[in-house]
Coordinates of C-alpha atoms in Angstrom, one line a residue:
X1 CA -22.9 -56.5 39.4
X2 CA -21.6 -55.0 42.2
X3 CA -22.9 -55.6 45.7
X4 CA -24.9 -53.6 47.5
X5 CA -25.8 -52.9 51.2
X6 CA -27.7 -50.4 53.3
X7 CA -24.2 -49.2 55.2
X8 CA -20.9 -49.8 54.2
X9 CA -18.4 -49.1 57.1
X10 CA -15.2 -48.4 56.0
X11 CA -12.8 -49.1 58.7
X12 CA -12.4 -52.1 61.8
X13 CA -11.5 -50.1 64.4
X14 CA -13.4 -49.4 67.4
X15 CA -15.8 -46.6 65.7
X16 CA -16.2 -48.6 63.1
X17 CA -16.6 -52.2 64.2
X18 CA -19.3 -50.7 66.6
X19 CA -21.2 -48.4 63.9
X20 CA -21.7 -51.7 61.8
X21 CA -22.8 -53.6 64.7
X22 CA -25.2 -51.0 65.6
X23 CA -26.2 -50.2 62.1
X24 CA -27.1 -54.7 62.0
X25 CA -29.1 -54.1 65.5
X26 CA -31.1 -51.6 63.4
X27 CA -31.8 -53.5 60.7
X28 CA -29.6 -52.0 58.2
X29 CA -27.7 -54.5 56.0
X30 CA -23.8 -53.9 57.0
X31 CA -20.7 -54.3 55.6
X32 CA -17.4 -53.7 57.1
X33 CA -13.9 -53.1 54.6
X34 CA -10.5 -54.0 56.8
X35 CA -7.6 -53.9 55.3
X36 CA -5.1 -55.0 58.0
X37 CA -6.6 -56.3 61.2
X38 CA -10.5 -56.0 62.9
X39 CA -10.4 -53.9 65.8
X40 CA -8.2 -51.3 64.5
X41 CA -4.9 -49.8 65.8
X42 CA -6.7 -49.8 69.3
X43 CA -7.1 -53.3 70.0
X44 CA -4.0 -54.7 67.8
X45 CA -1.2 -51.7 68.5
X46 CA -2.7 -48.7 70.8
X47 CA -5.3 -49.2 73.8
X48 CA -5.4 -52.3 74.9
X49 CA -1.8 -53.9 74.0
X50 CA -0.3 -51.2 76.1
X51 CA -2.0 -51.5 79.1
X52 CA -0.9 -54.9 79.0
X53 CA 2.3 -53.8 79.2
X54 CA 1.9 -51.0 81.9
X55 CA 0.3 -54.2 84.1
X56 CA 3.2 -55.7 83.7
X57 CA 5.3 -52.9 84.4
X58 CA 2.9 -52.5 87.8
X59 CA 3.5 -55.7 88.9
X60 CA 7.1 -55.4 88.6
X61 CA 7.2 -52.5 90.3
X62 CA 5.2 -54.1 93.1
X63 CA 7.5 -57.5 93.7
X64 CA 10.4 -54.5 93.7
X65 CA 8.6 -53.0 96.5
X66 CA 7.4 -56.1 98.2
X67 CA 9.1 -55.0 101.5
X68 CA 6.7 -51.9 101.8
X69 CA 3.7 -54.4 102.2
X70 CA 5.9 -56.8 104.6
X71 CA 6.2 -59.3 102.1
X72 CA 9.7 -60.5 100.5
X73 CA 10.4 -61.6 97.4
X74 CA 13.9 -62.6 95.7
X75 CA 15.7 -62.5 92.5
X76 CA 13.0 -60.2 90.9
X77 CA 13.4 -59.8 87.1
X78 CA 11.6 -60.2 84.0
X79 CA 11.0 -62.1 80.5
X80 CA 11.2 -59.0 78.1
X81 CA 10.0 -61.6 75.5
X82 CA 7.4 -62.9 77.8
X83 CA 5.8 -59.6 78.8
X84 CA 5.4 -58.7 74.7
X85 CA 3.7 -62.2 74.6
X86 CA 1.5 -61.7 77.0
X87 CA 1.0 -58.2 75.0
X88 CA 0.1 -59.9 71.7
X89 CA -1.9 -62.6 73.2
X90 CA -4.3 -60.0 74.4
X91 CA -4.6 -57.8 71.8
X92 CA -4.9 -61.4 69.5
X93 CA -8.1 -62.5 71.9
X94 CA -10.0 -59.0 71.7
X95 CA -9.4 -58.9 67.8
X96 CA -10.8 -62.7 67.7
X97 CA -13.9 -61.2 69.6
X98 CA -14.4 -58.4 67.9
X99 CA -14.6 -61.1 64.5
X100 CA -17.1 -63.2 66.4
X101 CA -19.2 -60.1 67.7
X102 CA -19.5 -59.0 63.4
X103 CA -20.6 -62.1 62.6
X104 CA -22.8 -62.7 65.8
X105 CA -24.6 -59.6 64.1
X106 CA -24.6 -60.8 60.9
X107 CA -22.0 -58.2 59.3
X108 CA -20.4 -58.9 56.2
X109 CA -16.4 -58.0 56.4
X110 CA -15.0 -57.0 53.0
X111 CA -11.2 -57.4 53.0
X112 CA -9.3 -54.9 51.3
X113 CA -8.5 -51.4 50.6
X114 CA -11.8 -49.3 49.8
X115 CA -12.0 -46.5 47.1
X116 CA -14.8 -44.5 45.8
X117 CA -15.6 -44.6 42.8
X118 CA -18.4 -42.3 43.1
X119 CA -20.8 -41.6 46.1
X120 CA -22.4 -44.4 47.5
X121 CA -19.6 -46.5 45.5
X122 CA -16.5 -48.6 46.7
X123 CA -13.7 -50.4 44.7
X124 CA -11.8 -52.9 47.2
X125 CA -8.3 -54.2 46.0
X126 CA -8.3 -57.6 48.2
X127 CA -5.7 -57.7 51.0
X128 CA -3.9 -60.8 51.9
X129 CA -4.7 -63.2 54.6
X130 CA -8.3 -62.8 54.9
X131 CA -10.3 -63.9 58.0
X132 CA -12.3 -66.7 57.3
X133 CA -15.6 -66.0 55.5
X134 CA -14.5 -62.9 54.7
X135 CA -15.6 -61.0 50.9
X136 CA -12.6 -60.1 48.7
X137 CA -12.0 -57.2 46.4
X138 CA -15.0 -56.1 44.2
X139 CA -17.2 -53.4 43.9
X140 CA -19.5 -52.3 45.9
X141 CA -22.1 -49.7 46.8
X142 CA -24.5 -48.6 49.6
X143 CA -26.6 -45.6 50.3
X144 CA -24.8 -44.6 53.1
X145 CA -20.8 -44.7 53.4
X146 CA -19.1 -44.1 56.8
X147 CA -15.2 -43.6 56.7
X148 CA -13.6 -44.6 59.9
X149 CA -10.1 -44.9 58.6
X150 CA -8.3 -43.4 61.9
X151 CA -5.2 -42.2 62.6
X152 CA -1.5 -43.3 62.2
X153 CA 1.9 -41.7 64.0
X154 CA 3.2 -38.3 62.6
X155 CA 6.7 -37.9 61.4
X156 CA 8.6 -34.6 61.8
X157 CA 11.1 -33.9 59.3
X158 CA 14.6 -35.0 59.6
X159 CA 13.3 -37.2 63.0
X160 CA 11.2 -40.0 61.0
X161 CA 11.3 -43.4 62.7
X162 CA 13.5 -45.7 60.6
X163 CA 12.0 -48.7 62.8
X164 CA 15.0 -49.3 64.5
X165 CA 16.8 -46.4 66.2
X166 CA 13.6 -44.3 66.2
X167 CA 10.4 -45.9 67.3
X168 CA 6.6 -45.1 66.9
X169 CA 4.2 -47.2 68.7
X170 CA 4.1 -50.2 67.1
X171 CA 7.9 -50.5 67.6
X172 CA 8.0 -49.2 71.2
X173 CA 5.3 -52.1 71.9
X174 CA 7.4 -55.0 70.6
X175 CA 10.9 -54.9 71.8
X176 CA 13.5 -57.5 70.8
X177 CA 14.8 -57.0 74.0
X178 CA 15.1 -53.5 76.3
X179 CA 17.1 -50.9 75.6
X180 CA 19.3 -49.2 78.4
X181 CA 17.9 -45.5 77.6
X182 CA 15.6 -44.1 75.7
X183 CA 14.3 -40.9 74.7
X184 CA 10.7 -40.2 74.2
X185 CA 9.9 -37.1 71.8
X186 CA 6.4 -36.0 73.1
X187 CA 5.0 -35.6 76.4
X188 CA 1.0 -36.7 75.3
X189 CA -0.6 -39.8 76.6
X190 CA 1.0 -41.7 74.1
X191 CA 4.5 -40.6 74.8
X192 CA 3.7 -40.6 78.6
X193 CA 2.8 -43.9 78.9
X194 CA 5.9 -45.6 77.3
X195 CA 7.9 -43.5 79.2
X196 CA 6.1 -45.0 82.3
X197 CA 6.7 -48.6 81.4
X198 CA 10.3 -47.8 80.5
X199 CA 11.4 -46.6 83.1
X200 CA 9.5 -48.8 85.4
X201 CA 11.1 -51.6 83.5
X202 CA 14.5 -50.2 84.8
X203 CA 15.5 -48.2 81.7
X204 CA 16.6 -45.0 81.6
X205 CA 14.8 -42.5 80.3
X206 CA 14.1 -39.0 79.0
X207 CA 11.3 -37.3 78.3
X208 CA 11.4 -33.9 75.8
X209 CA 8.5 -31.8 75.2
X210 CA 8.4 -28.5 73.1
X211 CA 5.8 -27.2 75.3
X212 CA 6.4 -25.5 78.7
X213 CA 4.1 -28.1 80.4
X214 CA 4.5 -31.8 79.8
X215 CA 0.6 -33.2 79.7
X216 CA -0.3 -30.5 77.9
X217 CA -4.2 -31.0 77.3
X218 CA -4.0 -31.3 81.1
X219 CA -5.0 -29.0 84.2
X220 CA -1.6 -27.6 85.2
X221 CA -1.9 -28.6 88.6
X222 CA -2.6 -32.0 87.8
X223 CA 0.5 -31.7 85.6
X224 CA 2.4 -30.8 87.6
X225 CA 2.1 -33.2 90.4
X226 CA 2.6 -36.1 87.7
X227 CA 5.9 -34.5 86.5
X228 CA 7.2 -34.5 90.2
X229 CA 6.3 -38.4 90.3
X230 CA 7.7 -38.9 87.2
X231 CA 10.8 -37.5 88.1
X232 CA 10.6 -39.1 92.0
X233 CA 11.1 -42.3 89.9
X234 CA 13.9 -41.1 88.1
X235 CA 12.0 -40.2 84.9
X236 CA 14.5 -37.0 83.3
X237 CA 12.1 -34.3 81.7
X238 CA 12.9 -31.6 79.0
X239 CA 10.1 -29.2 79.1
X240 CA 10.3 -25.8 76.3
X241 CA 13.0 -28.1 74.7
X242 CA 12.9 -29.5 70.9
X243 CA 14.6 -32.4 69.2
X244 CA 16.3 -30.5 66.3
X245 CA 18.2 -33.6 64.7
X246 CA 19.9 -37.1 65.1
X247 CA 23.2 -38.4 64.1
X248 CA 22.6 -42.0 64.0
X249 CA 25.3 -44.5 65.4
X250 CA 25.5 -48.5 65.1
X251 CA 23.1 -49.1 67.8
X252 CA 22.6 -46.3 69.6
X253 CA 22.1 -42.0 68.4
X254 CA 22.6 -39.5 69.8
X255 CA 19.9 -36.6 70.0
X256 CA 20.3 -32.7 69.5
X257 CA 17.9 -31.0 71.9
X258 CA 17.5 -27.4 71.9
X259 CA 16.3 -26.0 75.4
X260 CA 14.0 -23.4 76.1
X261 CA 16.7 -20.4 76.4
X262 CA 18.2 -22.0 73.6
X263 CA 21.1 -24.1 75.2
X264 CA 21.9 -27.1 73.2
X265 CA 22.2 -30.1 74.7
X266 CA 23.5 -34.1 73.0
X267 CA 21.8 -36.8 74.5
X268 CA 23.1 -40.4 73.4
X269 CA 20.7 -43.1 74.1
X270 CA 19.9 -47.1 72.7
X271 CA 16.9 -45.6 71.0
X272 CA 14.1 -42.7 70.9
X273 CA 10.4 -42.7 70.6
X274 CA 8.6 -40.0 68.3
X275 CA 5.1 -39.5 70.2
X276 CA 4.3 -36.2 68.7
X277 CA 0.9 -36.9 67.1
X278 CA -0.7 -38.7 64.9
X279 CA -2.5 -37.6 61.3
X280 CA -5.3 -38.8 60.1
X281 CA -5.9 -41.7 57.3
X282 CA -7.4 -39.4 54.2
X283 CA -5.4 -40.6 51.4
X284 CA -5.8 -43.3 49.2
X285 CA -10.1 -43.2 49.6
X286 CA -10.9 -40.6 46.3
X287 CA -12.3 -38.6 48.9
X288 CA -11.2 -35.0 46.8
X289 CA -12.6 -36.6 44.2
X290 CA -15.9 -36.6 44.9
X291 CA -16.2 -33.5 46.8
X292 CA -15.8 -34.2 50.3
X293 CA -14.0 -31.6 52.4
X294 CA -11.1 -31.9 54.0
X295 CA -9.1 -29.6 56.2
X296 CA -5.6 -30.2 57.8
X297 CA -5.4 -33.7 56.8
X298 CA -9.3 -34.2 58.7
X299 CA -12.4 -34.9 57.9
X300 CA -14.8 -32.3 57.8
X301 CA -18.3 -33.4 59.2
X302 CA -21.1 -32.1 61.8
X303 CA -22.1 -33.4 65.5
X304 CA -23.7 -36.2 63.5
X305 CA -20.5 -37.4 61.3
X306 CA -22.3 -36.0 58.0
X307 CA -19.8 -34.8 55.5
X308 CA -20.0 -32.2 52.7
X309 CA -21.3 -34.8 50.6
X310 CA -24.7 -36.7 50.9
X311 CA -24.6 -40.0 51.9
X312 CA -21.4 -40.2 53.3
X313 CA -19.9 -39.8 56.9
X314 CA -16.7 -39.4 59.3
X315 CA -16.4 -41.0 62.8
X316 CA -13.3 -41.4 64.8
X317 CA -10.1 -39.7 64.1
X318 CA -10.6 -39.5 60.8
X319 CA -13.1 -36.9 61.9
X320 CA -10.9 -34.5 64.5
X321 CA -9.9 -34.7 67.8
X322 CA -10.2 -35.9 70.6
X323 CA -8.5 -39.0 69.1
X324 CA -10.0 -41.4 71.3
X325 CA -11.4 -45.0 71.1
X326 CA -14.4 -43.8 73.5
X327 CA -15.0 -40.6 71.3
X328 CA -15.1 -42.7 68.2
X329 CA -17.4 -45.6 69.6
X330 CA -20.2 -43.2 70.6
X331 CA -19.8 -41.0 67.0
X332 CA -20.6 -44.1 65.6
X333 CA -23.4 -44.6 67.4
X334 CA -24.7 -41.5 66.7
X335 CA -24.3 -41.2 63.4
X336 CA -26.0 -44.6 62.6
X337 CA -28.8 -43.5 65.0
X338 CA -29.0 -40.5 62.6
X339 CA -29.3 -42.2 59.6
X340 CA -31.7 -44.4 61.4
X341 CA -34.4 -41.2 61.9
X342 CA -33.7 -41.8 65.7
X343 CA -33.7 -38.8 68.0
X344 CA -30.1 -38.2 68.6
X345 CA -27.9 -35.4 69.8
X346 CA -24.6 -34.6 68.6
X347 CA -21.8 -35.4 71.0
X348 CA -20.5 -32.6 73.6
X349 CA -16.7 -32.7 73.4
X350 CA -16.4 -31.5 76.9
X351 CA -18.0 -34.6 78.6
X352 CA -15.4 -37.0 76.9
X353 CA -13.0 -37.9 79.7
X354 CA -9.1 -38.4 78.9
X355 CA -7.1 -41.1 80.5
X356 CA -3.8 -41.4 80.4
X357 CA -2.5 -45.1 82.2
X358 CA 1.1 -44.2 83.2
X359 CA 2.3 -44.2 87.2
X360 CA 0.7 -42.2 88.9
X361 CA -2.5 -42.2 86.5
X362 CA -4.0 -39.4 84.9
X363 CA -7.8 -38.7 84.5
X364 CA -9.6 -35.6 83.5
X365 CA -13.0 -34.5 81.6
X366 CA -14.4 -31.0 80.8
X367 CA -13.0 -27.8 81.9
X368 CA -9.6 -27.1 83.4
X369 CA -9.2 -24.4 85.9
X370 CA -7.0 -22.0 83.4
X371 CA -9.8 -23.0 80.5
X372 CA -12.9 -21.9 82.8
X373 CA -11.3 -18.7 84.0
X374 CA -10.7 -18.1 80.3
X375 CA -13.9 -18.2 79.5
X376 CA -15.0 -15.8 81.9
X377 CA -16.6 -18.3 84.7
X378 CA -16.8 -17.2 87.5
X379 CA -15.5 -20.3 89.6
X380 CA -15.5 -22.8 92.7
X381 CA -12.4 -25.0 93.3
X382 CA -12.2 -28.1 95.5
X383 CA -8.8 -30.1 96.2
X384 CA -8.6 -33.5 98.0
X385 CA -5.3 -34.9 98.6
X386 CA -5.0 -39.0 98.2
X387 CA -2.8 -38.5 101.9
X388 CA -6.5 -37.6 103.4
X389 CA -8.0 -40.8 102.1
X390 CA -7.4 -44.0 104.1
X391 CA -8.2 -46.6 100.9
X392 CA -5.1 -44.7 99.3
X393 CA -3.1 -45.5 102.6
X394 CA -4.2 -48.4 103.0
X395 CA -3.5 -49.5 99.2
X396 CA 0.5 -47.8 99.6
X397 CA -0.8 -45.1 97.4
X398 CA -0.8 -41.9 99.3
X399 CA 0.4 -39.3 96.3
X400 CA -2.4 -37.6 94.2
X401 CA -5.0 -35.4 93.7
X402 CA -8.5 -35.2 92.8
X403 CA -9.8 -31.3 91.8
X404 CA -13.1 -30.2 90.9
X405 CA -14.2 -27.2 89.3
X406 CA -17.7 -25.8 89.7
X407 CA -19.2 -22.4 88.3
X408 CA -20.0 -20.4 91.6
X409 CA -23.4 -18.9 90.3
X410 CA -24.4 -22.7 89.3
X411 CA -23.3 -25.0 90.9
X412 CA -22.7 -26.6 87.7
X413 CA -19.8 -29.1 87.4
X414 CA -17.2 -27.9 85.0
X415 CA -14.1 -29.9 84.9
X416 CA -12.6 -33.1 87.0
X417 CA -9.2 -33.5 87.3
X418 CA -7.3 -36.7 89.2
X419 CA -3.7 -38.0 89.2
X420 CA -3.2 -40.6 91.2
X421 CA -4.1 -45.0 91.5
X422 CA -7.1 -45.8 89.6
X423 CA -8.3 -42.7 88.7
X424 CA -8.8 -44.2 85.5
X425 CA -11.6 -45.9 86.8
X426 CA -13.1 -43.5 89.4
X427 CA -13.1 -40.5 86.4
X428 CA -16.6 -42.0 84.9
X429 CA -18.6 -41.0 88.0
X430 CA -18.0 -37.4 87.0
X431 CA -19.1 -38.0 83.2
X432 CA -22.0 -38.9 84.7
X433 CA -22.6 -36.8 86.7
X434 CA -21.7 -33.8 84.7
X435 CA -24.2 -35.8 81.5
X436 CA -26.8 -35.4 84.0
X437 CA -26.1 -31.5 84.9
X438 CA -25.7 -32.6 88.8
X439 CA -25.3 -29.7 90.3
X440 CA -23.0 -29.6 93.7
X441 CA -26.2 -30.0 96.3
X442 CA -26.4 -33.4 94.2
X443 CA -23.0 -34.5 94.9
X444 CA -22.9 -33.5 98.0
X445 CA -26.4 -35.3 99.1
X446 CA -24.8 -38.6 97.5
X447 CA -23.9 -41.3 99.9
X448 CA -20.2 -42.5 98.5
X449 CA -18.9 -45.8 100.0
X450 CA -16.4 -46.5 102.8
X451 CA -13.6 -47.3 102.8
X452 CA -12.9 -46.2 98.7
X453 CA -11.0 -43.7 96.9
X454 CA -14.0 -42.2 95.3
X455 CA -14.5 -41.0 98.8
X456 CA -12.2 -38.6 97.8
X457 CA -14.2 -37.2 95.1
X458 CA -16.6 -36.2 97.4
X459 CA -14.4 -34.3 99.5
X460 CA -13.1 -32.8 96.4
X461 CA -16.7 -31.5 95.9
X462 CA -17.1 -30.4 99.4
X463 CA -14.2 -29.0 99.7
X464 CA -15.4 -26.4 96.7
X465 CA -17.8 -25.4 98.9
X466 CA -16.0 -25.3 102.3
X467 CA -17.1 -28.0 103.5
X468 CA -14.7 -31.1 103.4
X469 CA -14.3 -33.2 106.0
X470 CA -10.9 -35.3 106.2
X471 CA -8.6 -32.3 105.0

């Protein structure tokens, strides 16, 4: 007899270790299948493992700089070994938690690698080392299925990581010890960000990008300004340029990158990074086989993670871009809320911010100036400069941006764009703000704290409208 739930969550990452808990909090009876490790690629080799290391990387870069804050320091240096420790141990604590939080909510986890069989119905081959109390392989059904299988690093032809020479992630995030240069293949958040711990780390590094603008889901300007920090720091950048092959040496290759006006260029370093994307997990779940859609290697489902076929669902990568932990967290949410009978809403992809955690940071959410004047807005811009903000002095931090974009007829907030220290943080107060269709009298009327740098967010809003202050 094979057992049988409410929801089956296929998946441990963070849209699908939330789903199930939510699903519990409802009532449902839950069941997640892992394979590999609870809390996904996120928590164990993506998210939170690499902020880890950019802290690190900050705090090296600080003791370098003690001087500038009139403090010394001597014989600066660094534990490559220790800093992927202190990596591990991180990502090790959150995936314990996220363990304690399934069972706290009574979830079953199933461990193994889920098949259907039918709809509504799972075979799971059992996968070694299972977490204590966890169910093996079996079968198993439930009335609703939701596949939150993610994503996993694309390979281009001919430039495949072999694991040692060429790096994805989870190589880049463990290093033996630190190469001398490196080249990162792919200018995205991914690629940006170990390209930012590199070279704050002291290696040399390059950066191509096919596209003319490195960043590229990015507001130009923003852009822009992070590619001349970049390169301030001594980053090298290849923008219009491709990787067209390898040639492969003891320790070391040597890279064949093919410029914009076509110029060919060798570039030998210890080892390369391919951060060009990442596909999504489809195969292996008899998904074709029981009708549900798929198109380029994604999920097909509606605002509400419904499929083509009753009964079963798609949050998270698996389901389309934006490829985001955040993105997936609340799809799950709102797809068990769905299933619930609750009154949902489906999820408006242009109020999920981007963050991208390299030096200087990188923040954005809706609109970007090019984007709104594309779609025929009629537009307000405001600019605040991090020199104008005495927080960012204050902190050393005086390079950065924070633009806002408002339709003129409105006074609707379009787009939010910031590069510069802890932007990261301060980007949520326009998610907000935009959720709740503030208009620019609201922002305006708000009383923002002194002295902070979301001070300069209001001046970016004022300055829309003529009317900043400290600029």
């Amino acid at each position: 007899m094979a057992d049988t739930y409410d929801i089956i969550v296929i998946g441990g990452g963070p849209g699908g270790y939330v789903a199930a808990i939510r699903a519990a909090q409802l009532g449902f009876k839950t069941a997640v299948v892992e394979k590999s490790h609870l809390g996904g690629i996120c928590l164990n080799w993506g998210c939170i493992p690499t902020k880890a290391l950019l802290r690190s990387a900050e705090i090296y870069h600080y003791m370098e700089h003690a001087k500038d804050y009139g403090l010394s320091a001597e014989k600066i240096g660094f534990d490559a070994a220790a800093v992927v420790k202190r990596s591990r141990g991180v990502s090790s604590q959150l995936a314990t938690g996220v363990g304690f939080l399934l069972n706290k909510n009574k979830v079953d986890v199933i461990w193994g690698k889920a098949t259907f069989t039918a709809p509504g119905k799972l075979k799971v081959e059992a996968s070694p080392s299972p977490p204590k109390n966890a169910k093996g392989g079996g079968d198993y059904t439930a009335k609703h299925i939701i596949v939150a299988t993610g994503a996993r690093p694309r390979a281009l032809p001919g430039l495949e990581p072999d694991k040692k020479l060429i790096w994805t992630y989870f190589e880049a995030m463990v290093p033996e010890k630190m190469p001398k240069s490196l080249l990162v293949m792919g200018s995205g958040a991914i690629g940006i960000e170990f390209a930012s711990f590199y070279r704050t780390m002291g290696v040399d590094v390059t950066v191509v990008e096919v596209l003319p603008q490195i960043l590229p889901v990015e507001d130009e300007e923003i852009a822009a300004i992070a590619r001349k920090r970049f390169e301030k720091l001594g980053m090298k950048i290849m923008s219009g340029a491709k990787v067209t092959g390898v040639t492969k040496h003891a320790d070391s290759l040597t890279a064949h990158v093919e410029d914009s006006k076509g110029a060919k260029h060798d570039i030998t370093v210890d080892r390369m990074i391919s951060a060009v994307g990442v596909v999504g997990n489809v195969e292996g779940l008899g998904l074709e086989a029981i009708g549900v859609k798929i198109e380029r290697g994604i999920i097909v489902a509606d605002g509400y993670g419904r499929t083509s076929v009753p009964g079963v669902y798609a949050i998270g990568d698996i389901a389309g871009p934006p490829m985001l932990a955040h993105k997936a967290e609340h799809e799950g949410v709102i797809c068990v809320e769905t299933i619930k009978g609750l009154h949902t809403h489906p999820m408006d992809k242009l109020k999920i911010p981007g963050c991208t955690y390299c030096t200087p940071q990188i923040a954005s959410v809706g609109l970007t100036e090019k984007k709104a004047k594309e779609a025929g807005r009629e537009i307000k811009v405001g600019r605040f400069p991090f020199i104008g903000n005495g927080k960012a002095i204050a902190l050393g931090e005086p390079d950065g941006l924070v633009k806002t974009i408002f339709d003129a007829k409105t006074g609707e907030l379009l787009g939010a764009h910031m590069v510069g220290a802890e932007v990261t943080e301060l980007i949520q107060g326009f998610v907000i703000a935009m959720n709740l269709e503030t208009t620019e009298e609201d922002l305006i009327h708000a009383v923002f704290p002194h002295p902070t740098l979301s001070e300069m967010m209001h001046e970016s809003v004022m300055a829309a409208y003529g009317r900043a202050i400290h600029v």
